[in-house]
mmCIF file of C-alpha atoms in Angstrom:
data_model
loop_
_atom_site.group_PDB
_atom_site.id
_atom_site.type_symbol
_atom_site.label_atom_id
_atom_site.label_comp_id
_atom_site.label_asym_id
_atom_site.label_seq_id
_atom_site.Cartn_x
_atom_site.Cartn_y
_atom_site.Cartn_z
ATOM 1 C CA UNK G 263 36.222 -24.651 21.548
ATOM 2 C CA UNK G 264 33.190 -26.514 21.087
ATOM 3 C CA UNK G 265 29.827 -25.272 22.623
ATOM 4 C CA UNK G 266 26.237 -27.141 22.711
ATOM 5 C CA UNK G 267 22.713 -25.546 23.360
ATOM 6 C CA UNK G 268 19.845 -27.878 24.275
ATOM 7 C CA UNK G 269 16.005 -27.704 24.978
ATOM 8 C CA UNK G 270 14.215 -27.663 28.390
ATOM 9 C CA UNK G 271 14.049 -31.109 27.266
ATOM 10 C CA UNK G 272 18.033 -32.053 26.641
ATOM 11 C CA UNK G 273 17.371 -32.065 22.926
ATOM 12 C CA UNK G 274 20.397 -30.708 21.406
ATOM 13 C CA UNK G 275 18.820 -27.291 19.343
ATOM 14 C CA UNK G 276 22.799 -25.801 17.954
ATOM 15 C CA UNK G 277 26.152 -26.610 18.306
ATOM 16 C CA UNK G 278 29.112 -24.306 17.925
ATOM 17 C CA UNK G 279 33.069 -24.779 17.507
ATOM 18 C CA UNK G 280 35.285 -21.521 16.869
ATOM 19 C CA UNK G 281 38.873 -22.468 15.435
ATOM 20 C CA UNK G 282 41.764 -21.272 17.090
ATOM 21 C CA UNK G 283 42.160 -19.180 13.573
ATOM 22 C CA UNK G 284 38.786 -17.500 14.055
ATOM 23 C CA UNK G 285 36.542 -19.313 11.627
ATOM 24 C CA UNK G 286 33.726 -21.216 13.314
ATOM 25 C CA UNK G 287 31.245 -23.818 12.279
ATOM 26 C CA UNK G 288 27.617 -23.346 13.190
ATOM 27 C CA UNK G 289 24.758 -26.168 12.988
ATOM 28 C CA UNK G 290 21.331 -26.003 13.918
ATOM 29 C CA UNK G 291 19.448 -29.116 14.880
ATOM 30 C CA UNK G 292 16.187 -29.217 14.175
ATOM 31 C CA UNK G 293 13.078 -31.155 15.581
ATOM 32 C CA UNK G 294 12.469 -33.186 12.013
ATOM 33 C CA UNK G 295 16.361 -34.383 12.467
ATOM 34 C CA UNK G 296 17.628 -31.809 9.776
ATOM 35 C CA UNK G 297 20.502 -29.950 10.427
ATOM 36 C CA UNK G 298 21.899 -26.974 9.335
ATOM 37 C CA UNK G 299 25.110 -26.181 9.117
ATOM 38 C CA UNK G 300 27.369 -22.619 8.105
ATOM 39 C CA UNK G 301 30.913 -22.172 8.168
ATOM 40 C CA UNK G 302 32.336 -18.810 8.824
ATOM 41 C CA UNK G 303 35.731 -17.263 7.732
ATOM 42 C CA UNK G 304 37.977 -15.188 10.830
ATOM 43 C CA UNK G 305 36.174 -12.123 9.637
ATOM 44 C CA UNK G 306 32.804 -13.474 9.818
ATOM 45 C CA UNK G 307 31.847 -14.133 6.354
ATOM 46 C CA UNK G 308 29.764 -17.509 5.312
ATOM 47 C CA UNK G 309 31.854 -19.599 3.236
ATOM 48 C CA UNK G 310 29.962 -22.618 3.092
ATOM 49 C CA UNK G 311 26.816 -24.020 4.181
ATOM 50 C CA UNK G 312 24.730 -28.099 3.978
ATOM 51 C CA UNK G 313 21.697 -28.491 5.303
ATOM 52 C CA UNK G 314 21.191 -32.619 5.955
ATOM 53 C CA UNK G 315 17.348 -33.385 5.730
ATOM 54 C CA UNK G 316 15.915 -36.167 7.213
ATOM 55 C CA UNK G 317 15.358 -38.474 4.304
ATOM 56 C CA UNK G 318 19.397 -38.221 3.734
ATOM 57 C CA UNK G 319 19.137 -35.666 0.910
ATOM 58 C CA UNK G 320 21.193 -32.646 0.897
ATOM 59 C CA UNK G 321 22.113 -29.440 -0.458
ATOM 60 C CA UNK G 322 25.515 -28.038 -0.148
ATOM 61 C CA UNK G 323 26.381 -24.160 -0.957
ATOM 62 C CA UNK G 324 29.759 -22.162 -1.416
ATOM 63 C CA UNK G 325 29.915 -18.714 -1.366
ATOM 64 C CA UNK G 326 32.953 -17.011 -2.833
ATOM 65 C CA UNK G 327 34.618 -13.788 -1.773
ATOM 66 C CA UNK G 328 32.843 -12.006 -5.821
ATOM 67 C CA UNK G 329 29.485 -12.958 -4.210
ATOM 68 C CA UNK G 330 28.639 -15.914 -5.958
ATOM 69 C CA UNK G 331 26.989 -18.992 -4.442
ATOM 70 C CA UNK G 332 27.080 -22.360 -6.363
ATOM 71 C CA UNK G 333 25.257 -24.841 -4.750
ATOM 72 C CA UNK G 334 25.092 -28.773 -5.350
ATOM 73 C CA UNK G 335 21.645 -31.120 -4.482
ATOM 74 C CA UNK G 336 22.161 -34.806 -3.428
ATOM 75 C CA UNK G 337 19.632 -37.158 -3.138
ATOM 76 C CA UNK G 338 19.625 -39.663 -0.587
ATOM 77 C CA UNK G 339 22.110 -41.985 -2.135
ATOM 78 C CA UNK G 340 24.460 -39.227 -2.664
ATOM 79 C CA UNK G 341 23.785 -38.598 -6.262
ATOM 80 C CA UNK G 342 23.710 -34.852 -7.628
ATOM 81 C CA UNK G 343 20.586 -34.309 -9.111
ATOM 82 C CA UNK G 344 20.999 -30.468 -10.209
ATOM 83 C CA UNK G 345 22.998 -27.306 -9.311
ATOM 84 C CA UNK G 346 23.169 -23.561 -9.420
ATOM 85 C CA UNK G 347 24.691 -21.043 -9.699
ATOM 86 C CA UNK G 348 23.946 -17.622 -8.520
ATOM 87 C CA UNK G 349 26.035 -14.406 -9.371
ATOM 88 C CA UNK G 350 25.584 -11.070 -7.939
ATOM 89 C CA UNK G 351 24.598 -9.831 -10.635
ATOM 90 C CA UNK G 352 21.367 -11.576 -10.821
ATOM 91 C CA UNK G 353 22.268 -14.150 -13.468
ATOM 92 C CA UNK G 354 22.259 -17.882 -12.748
ATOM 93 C CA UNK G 355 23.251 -21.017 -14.226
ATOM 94 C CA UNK G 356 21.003 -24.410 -12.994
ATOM 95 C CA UNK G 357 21.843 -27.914 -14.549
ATOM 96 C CA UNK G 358 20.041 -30.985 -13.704
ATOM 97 C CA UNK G 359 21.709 -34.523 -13.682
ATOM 98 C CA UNK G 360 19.762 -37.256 -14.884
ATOM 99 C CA UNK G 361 19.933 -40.941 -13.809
ATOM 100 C CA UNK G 362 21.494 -41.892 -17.423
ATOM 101 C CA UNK G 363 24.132 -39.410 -17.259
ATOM 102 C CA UNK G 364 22.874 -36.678 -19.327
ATOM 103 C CA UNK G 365 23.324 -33.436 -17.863
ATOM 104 C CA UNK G 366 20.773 -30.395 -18.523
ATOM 105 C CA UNK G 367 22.122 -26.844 -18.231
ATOM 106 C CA UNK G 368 20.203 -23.812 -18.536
ATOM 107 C CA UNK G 369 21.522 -20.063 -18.507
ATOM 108 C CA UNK G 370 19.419 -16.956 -17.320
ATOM 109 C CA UNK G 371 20.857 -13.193 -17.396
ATOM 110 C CA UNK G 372 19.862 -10.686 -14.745
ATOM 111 C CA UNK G 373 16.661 -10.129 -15.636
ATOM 112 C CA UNK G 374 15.984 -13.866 -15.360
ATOM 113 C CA UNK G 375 16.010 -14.293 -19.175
ATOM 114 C CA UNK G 376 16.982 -17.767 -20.721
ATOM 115 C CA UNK G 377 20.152 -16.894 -23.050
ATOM 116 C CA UNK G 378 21.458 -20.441 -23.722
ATOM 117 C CA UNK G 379 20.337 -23.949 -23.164
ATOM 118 C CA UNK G 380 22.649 -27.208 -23.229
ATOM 119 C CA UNK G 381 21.988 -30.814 -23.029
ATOM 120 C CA UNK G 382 25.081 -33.116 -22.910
ATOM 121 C CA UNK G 383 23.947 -36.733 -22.948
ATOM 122 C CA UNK G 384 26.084 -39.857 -21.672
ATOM 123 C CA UNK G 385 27.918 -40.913 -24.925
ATOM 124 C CA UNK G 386 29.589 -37.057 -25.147
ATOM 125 C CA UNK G 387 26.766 -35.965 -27.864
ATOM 126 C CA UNK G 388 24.563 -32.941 -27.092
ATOM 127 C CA UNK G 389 22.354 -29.701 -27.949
ATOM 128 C CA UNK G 390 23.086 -26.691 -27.959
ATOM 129 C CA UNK G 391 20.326 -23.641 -27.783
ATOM 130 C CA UNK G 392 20.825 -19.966 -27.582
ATOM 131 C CA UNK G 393 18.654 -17.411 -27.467
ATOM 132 C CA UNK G 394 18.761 -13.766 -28.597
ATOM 133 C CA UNK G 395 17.523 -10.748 -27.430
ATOM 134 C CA UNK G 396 15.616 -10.313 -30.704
ATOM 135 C CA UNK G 397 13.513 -13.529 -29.708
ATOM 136 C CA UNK G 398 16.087 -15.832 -32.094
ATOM 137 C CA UNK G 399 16.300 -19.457 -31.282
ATOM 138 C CA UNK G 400 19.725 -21.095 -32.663
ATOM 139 C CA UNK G 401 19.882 -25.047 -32.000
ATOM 140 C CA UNK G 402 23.101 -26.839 -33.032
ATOM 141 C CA UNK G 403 23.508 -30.294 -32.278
ATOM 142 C CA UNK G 404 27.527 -31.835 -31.469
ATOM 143 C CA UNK G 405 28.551 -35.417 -32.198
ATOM 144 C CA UNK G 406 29.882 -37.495 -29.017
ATOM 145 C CA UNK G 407 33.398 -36.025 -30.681
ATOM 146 C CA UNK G 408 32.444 -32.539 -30.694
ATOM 147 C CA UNK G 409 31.587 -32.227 -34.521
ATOM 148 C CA UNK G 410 28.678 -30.111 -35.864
ATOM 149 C CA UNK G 411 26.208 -32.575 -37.340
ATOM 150 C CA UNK G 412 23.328 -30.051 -37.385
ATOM 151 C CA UNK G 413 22.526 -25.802 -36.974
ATOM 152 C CA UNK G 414 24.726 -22.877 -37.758
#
């Protein structure tokens, strides 16, 4: 069953359908032209969410049953340019994707704390850096076949 709700002006403001299983799919409609969008399990949980903005960029989010969300950018071509991911217990991973390929990842712990940092570049080499809770910085750098060419 699919439901609309418009202005005083006939501008369409949210738009509804619930499944014959339960679940239901929600989107907002806002005045810029972005829209919002959440899908709903039967019970009523948020499974997944994109909000669409006006310049065709988007952001997509999943939310698992454990309580994580990962969520993906897109520019307005439809390329990723960096996600995240956010567990409920405060720590996060965010990556970035660069135009060439490489792809930057960077891990916090709860208390928002970097504890490792990896850059994987186009032809399979990359850079590894963790950090210890003693204030210890260990870089090791990977050929594009995986072998250690430099750190410990």
């Amino acid at each position: 069953r699919d439901t609309n709700h418009f202005d005083k002006d006939g501008v369409l403001t949210n738009s509804e359908t619930k499944r014959p299983d339960g679940s239901s799919i929600n989107t907002k409609h806002e005045p810029d032209g972005s829209k919002n969008t959440n899908v709903f399990d039967a019970d009523g949980n948020r499974v997944q969410s994109e909000s669409k903005k006006p310049d065709g960029s988007s952001d997509n989010s999943t939310y698992r049953q454990d309580g994580t969300r990962d969520t993906n950018h897109f520019d307005k071509d439809g390329a990723r340019t960096h996600s995240e991911t956010q567990r409920p217990d405060g720590s996060s991973i965010n990556s970035s994707y660069e135009k060439d390929g490489t792809k930057n990842t960077n891990v916090f712990d709860a208390n928002g704390a970097i504890t490792n940092s990896e850059t994987k570049r186009s032809d399979g080499s990359s850079t590894n850096t963790s950090f210890d809770k003693n204030g210890n910085t260990i870089i090791r750098d990977f050929s594009p076949n995986g072998d250690l060419v430099r750190g410990g």
